[in-house]
Amino acid sequence: LFNRARGTNLISPDDLLSALNELKCLGLDAYQIREFPSGLLVVQDSDFDDVSIANKLVALTKRTGKITTDCNFIHIGITALDASRILKMSALLANEQLLSAERMGYLCRDVTLEGIRFHENKFASNSSYALSEQ
C-alpha cells in the first residue's frame, strides 16, 4: 500500500506478500495473489472471474468507434489506456486484462504505428456460432 500524497509506503510490499500468505495458511483466503505471465503481481478477490472481465472488455470494444462521412459506424477498438480509464484500474493492469482476454479468445489485437488496439474476436465468435448451429 502506497501513500501517493506523501510518497511513502504504508507497509512494505514484502510485508503485504507475507501477510497474504499467512491468511491463506489460516484458511482466510478471501484474497489471493495472482501473477500474470508478464510477472505482474496483483491482489484480487478470490471470487474474481476472468470471463466476466473479458465480457466487459468485449462490450467496450463494441461501443467505441467513430462515424464516418458516409454515416457508417466503424469500430476502432480499445487501448489499454481506454480500458483503464473506463474500468478505473491502472493502465498496467488493464493491459494485462486485455492480454488475458486475448489469450482466452475473446479479443484480438491490431498492432500499428499508433499502438495496440484490441477488438472483439469475430473469428472465434463466428466459429462458435457455426458449431452451435450444427
PDB file of C-alpha atoms in Angstrom:
ATOM      1  CA  LEU A   1       0.000   0.000   0.000  1.00  0.00           C
ATOM      2  CA  PHE A   2       1.396   3.321  -1.068  1.00  0.00           C
ATOM      3  CA  ASN A   3       0.546   6.832   0.095  1.00  0.00           C
ATOM      4  CA  ARG A   4       0.835   8.947  -3.063  1.00  0.00           C
ATOM      5  CA  ALA A   5       0.450  12.246  -1.223  1.00  0.00           C
ATOM      6  CA  ARG A   6       3.482  11.586   0.968  1.00  0.00           C
ATOM      7  CA  GLY A   7       5.363   9.330  -1.407  1.00  0.00           C
ATOM      8  CA  THR A   8       5.894   6.627   1.190  1.00  0.00           C
ATOM      9  CA  ASN A   9       4.910   3.022   1.659  1.00  0.00           C
ATOM     10  CA  LEU A  10       2.415   2.397   4.450  1.00  0.00           C
ATOM     11  CA  ILE A  11       3.630  -1.184   4.553  1.00  0.00           C
ATOM     12  CA  SER A  12       6.371  -2.752   2.508  1.00  0.00           C
ATOM     13  CA  PRO A  13       5.487  -4.985  -0.463  1.00  0.00           C
ATOM     14  CA  ASP A  14       7.251  -7.892   1.267  1.00  0.00           C
ATOM     15  CA  ASP A  15       5.098  -7.439   4.380  1.00  0.00           C
ATOM     16  CA  LEU A  16       1.957  -7.451   2.238  1.00  0.00           C
ATOM     17  CA  LEU A  17       3.001 -10.661   0.474  1.00  0.00           C
ATOM     18  CA  SER A  18       3.821 -12.402   3.745  1.00  0.00           C
ATOM     19  CA  ALA A  19       0.503 -11.266   5.286  1.00  0.00           C
ATOM     20  CA  LEU A  20      -1.426 -12.657   2.316  1.00  0.00           C
ATOM     21  CA  ASN A  21       0.450 -15.945   2.599  1.00  0.00           C
ATOM     22  CA  GLU A  22      -0.381 -16.082   6.317  1.00  0.00           C
ATOM     23  CA  LEU A  23      -4.081 -15.503   5.575  1.00  0.00           C
ATOM     24  CA  LYS A  24      -4.005 -18.450   3.180  1.00  0.00           C
ATOM     25  CA  CYS A  25      -2.402 -20.647   5.864  1.00  0.00           C
ATOM     26  CA  LEU A  26      -5.135 -19.640   8.329  1.00  0.00           C
ATOM     27  CA  GLY A  27      -7.881 -20.540   5.855  1.00  0.00           C
ATOM     28  CA  LEU A  28      -8.876 -16.896   5.376  1.00  0.00           C
ATOM     29  CA  ASP A  29      -8.424 -16.838   1.638  1.00  0.00           C
ATOM     30  CA  ALA A  30     -10.836 -14.077   0.611  1.00  0.00           C
ATOM     31  CA  TYR A  31      -7.983 -12.501  -1.338  1.00  0.00           C
ATOM     32  CA  GLN A  32      -5.323 -14.150  -3.423  1.00  0.00           C
ATOM     33  CA  ILE A  33      -2.123 -13.212  -5.172  1.00  0.00           C
ATOM     34  CA  ARG A  34      -2.269 -13.514  -8.926  1.00  0.00           C
ATOM     35  CA  GLU A  35       0.757 -13.454 -11.165  1.00  0.00           C
ATOM     36  CA  PHE A  36       0.277 -12.548 -14.802  1.00  0.00           C
ATOM     37  CA  PRO A  37       2.584 -14.027 -17.472  1.00  0.00           C
ATOM     38  CA  SER A  38       4.485 -10.726 -17.587  1.00  0.00           C
ATOM     39  CA  GLY A  39       5.386 -11.138 -13.908  1.00  0.00           C
ATOM     40  CA  LEU A  40       2.939  -8.502 -12.633  1.00  0.00           C
ATOM     41  CA  LEU A  41       1.630  -9.449  -9.184  1.00  0.00           C
ATOM     42  CA  VAL A  42      -1.809  -8.267  -8.082  1.00  0.00           C
ATOM     43  CA  VAL A  43      -4.003  -8.905  -5.064  1.00  0.00           C
ATOM     44  CA  GLN A  44      -7.506  -9.851  -6.100  1.00  0.00           C
ATOM     45  CA  ASP A  45     -10.720 -11.133  -4.610  1.00  0.00           C
ATOM     46  CA  SER A  46     -10.927 -14.933  -4.684  1.00  0.00           C
ATOM     47  CA  ASP A  47     -14.313 -14.664  -6.421  1.00  0.00           C
ATOM     48  CA  PHE A  48     -12.756 -12.695  -9.303  1.00  0.00           C
ATOM     49  CA  ASP A  49     -13.733 -14.069 -12.688  1.00  0.00           C
ATOM     50  CA  ASP A  50     -11.609 -13.566 -15.818  1.00  0.00           C
ATOM     51  CA  VAL A  51     -14.564 -14.376 -18.057  1.00  0.00           C
ATOM     52  CA  SER A  52     -16.668 -11.515 -16.669  1.00  0.00           C
ATOM     53  CA  ILE A  53     -13.829  -9.023 -17.219  1.00  0.00           C
ATOM     54  CA  ALA A  54     -13.319 -10.397 -20.749  1.00  0.00           C
ATOM     55  CA  ASN A  55     -17.028  -9.896 -21.467  1.00  0.00           C
ATOM     56  CA  LYS A  56     -16.818  -6.302 -20.176  1.00  0.00           C
ATOM     57  CA  LEU A  57     -13.861  -5.671 -22.454  1.00  0.00           C
ATOM     58  CA  VAL A  58     -15.716  -7.124 -25.454  1.00  0.00           C
ATOM     59  CA  ALA A  59     -18.652  -4.814 -24.673  1.00  0.00           C
ATOM     60  CA  LEU A  60     -16.242  -1.862 -24.565  1.00  0.00           C
ATOM     61  CA  THR A  61     -14.857  -2.737 -27.991  1.00  0.00           C
ATOM     62  CA  LYS A  62     -18.380  -2.779 -29.398  1.00  0.00           C
ATOM     63  CA  ARG A  63     -19.288   0.678 -28.163  1.00  0.00           C
ATOM     64  CA  THR A  64     -16.074   2.506 -29.057  1.00  0.00           C
ATOM     65  CA  GLY A  65     -15.945   3.780 -32.589  1.00  0.00           C
ATOM     66  CA  LYS A  66     -16.439   6.681 -34.926  1.00  0.00           C
ATOM     67  CA  ILE A  67     -18.989   7.712 -37.505  1.00  0.00           C
ATOM     68  CA  THR A  68     -17.555   8.179 -40.981  1.00  0.00           C
ATOM     69  CA  THR A  69     -18.628  10.785 -43.515  1.00  0.00           C
ATOM     70  CA  ASP A  70     -20.987   8.289 -45.172  1.00  0.00           C
ATOM     71  CA  CYS A  71     -22.762   7.764 -41.803  1.00  0.00           C
ATOM     72  CA  ASN A  72     -21.298   4.294 -41.186  1.00  0.00           C
ATOM     73  CA  PHE A  73     -20.140   3.335 -37.707  1.00  0.00           C
ATOM     74  CA  ILE A  74     -16.621   1.904 -37.603  1.00  0.00           C
ATOM     75  CA  HIS A  75     -15.400   0.060 -34.512  1.00  0.00           C
ATOM     76  CA  ILE A  76     -11.950   1.340 -33.679  1.00  0.00           C
ATOM     77  CA  GLY A  77     -11.250  -0.953 -30.727  1.00  0.00           C
ATOM     78  CA  ILE A  78      -9.794  -0.039 -27.361  1.00  0.00           C
ATOM     79  CA  THR A  79      -6.339   0.562 -25.989  1.00  0.00           C
ATOM     80  CA  ALA A  80      -5.039  -0.232 -22.525  1.00  0.00           C
ATOM     81  CA  LEU A  81      -5.482   3.440 -21.608  1.00  0.00           C
ATOM     82  CA  ASP A  82      -9.109   3.399 -22.762  1.00  0.00           C
ATOM     83  CA  ALA A  83      -9.820   0.299 -20.690  1.00  0.00           C
ATOM     84  CA  SER A  84      -8.011   1.671 -17.637  1.00  0.00           C
ATOM     85  CA  ARG A  85      -9.975   4.915 -17.747  1.00  0.00           C
ATOM     86  CA  ILE A  86     -13.353   3.223 -18.170  1.00  0.00           C
ATOM     87  CA  LEU A  87     -12.777   0.319 -15.747  1.00  0.00           C
ATOM     88  CA  LYS A  88     -10.997   2.559 -13.213  1.00  0.00           C
ATOM     89  CA  MET A  89      -7.829   0.484 -12.916  1.00  0.00           C
ATOM     90  CA  SER A  90      -4.170   1.106 -13.631  1.00  0.00           C
ATOM     91  CA  ALA A  91      -3.046   1.055 -17.251  1.00  0.00           C
ATOM     92  CA  LEU A  92      -0.645  -1.795 -16.492  1.00  0.00           C
ATOM     93  CA  LEU A  93      -3.427  -3.950 -15.031  1.00  0.00           C
ATOM     94  CA  ALA A  94      -5.795  -3.029 -17.879  1.00  0.00           C
ATOM     95  CA  ASN A  95      -3.149  -4.114 -20.388  1.00  0.00           C
ATOM     96  CA  GLU A  96      -2.766  -7.456 -18.594  1.00  0.00           C
ATOM     97  CA  GLN A  97      -6.552  -7.936 -18.590  1.00  0.00           C
ATOM     98  CA  LEU A  98      -6.685  -7.200 -22.332  1.00  0.00           C
ATOM     99  CA  LEU A  99      -3.901  -9.693 -23.000  1.00  0.00           C
ATOM    100  CA  SER A 100      -5.656 -12.266 -20.816  1.00  0.00           C
ATOM    101  CA  ALA A 101      -8.907 -11.786 -22.752  1.00  0.00           C
ATOM    102  CA  GLU A 102      -6.914 -12.208 -25.958  1.00  0.00           C
ATOM    103  CA  ARG A 103      -5.391 -15.468 -24.701  1.00  0.00           C
ATOM    104  CA  MET A 104      -8.888 -16.740 -23.861  1.00  0.00           C
ATOM    105  CA  GLY A 105     -10.067 -15.923 -27.400  1.00  0.00           C
ATOM    106  CA  TYR A 106     -12.424 -13.038 -26.577  1.00  0.00           C
ATOM    107  CA  LEU A 107     -10.304 -10.310 -28.182  1.00  0.00           C
ATOM    108  CA  CYS A 108      -7.788  -9.956 -30.973  1.00  0.00           C
ATOM    109  CA  ARG A 109      -5.215  -7.218 -31.361  1.00  0.00           C
ATOM    110  CA  ASP A 110      -4.220  -4.841 -34.088  1.00  0.00           C
ATOM    111  CA  VAL A 111      -0.629  -3.625 -33.825  1.00  0.00           C
ATOM    112  CA  THR A 112       0.014  -0.431 -35.781  1.00  0.00           C
ATOM    113  CA  LEU A 113       2.346   2.554 -35.627  1.00  0.00           C
ATOM    114  CA  GLU A 114      -0.231   4.233 -33.382  1.00  0.00           C
ATOM    115  CA  GLY A 115      -0.044   1.400 -30.845  1.00  0.00           C
ATOM    116  CA  ILE A 116      -2.020  -1.684 -29.934  1.00  0.00           C
ATOM    117  CA  ARG A 117      -5.808  -1.720 -30.223  1.00  0.00           C
ATOM    118  CA  PHE A 118      -7.973  -4.626 -29.170  1.00  0.00           C
ATOM    119  CA  HIS A 119     -11.138  -5.673 -30.999  1.00  0.00           C
ATOM    120  CA  GLU A 120     -13.789  -8.309 -30.483  1.00  0.00           C
ATOM    121  CA  ASN A 121     -12.579 -11.626 -31.890  1.00  0.00           C
ATOM    122  CA  LYS A 122     -15.125 -12.147 -34.652  1.00  0.00           C
ATOM    123  CA  PHE A 123     -13.321 -15.267 -35.852  1.00  0.00           C
ATOM    124  CA  ALA A 124     -13.913 -17.092 -32.563  1.00  0.00           C
ATOM    125  CA  SER A 125     -17.496 -15.863 -32.215  1.00  0.00           C
ATOM    126  CA  ASN A 126     -18.365 -16.882 -35.771  1.00  0.00           C
ATOM    127  CA  SER A 127     -16.813 -20.332 -35.429  1.00  0.00           C
ATOM    128  CA  SER A 128     -18.558 -20.992 -32.094  1.00  0.00           C
ATOM    129  CA  TYR A 129     -21.820 -19.828 -33.646  1.00  0.00           C
ATOM    130  CA  ALA A 130     -21.304 -22.150 -36.607  1.00  0.00           C
ATOM    131  CA  LEU A 131     -20.586 -25.057 -34.267  1.00  0.00           C
ATOM    132  CA  SER A 132     -23.703 -24.410 -32.189  1.00  0.00           C
ATOM    133  CA  GLU A 133     -25.890 -24.355 -35.311  1.00  0.00           C
ATOM    134  CA  GLN A 134     -24.948 -27.931 -36.267  1.00  0.00           C
TER     135      GLN A 134
END
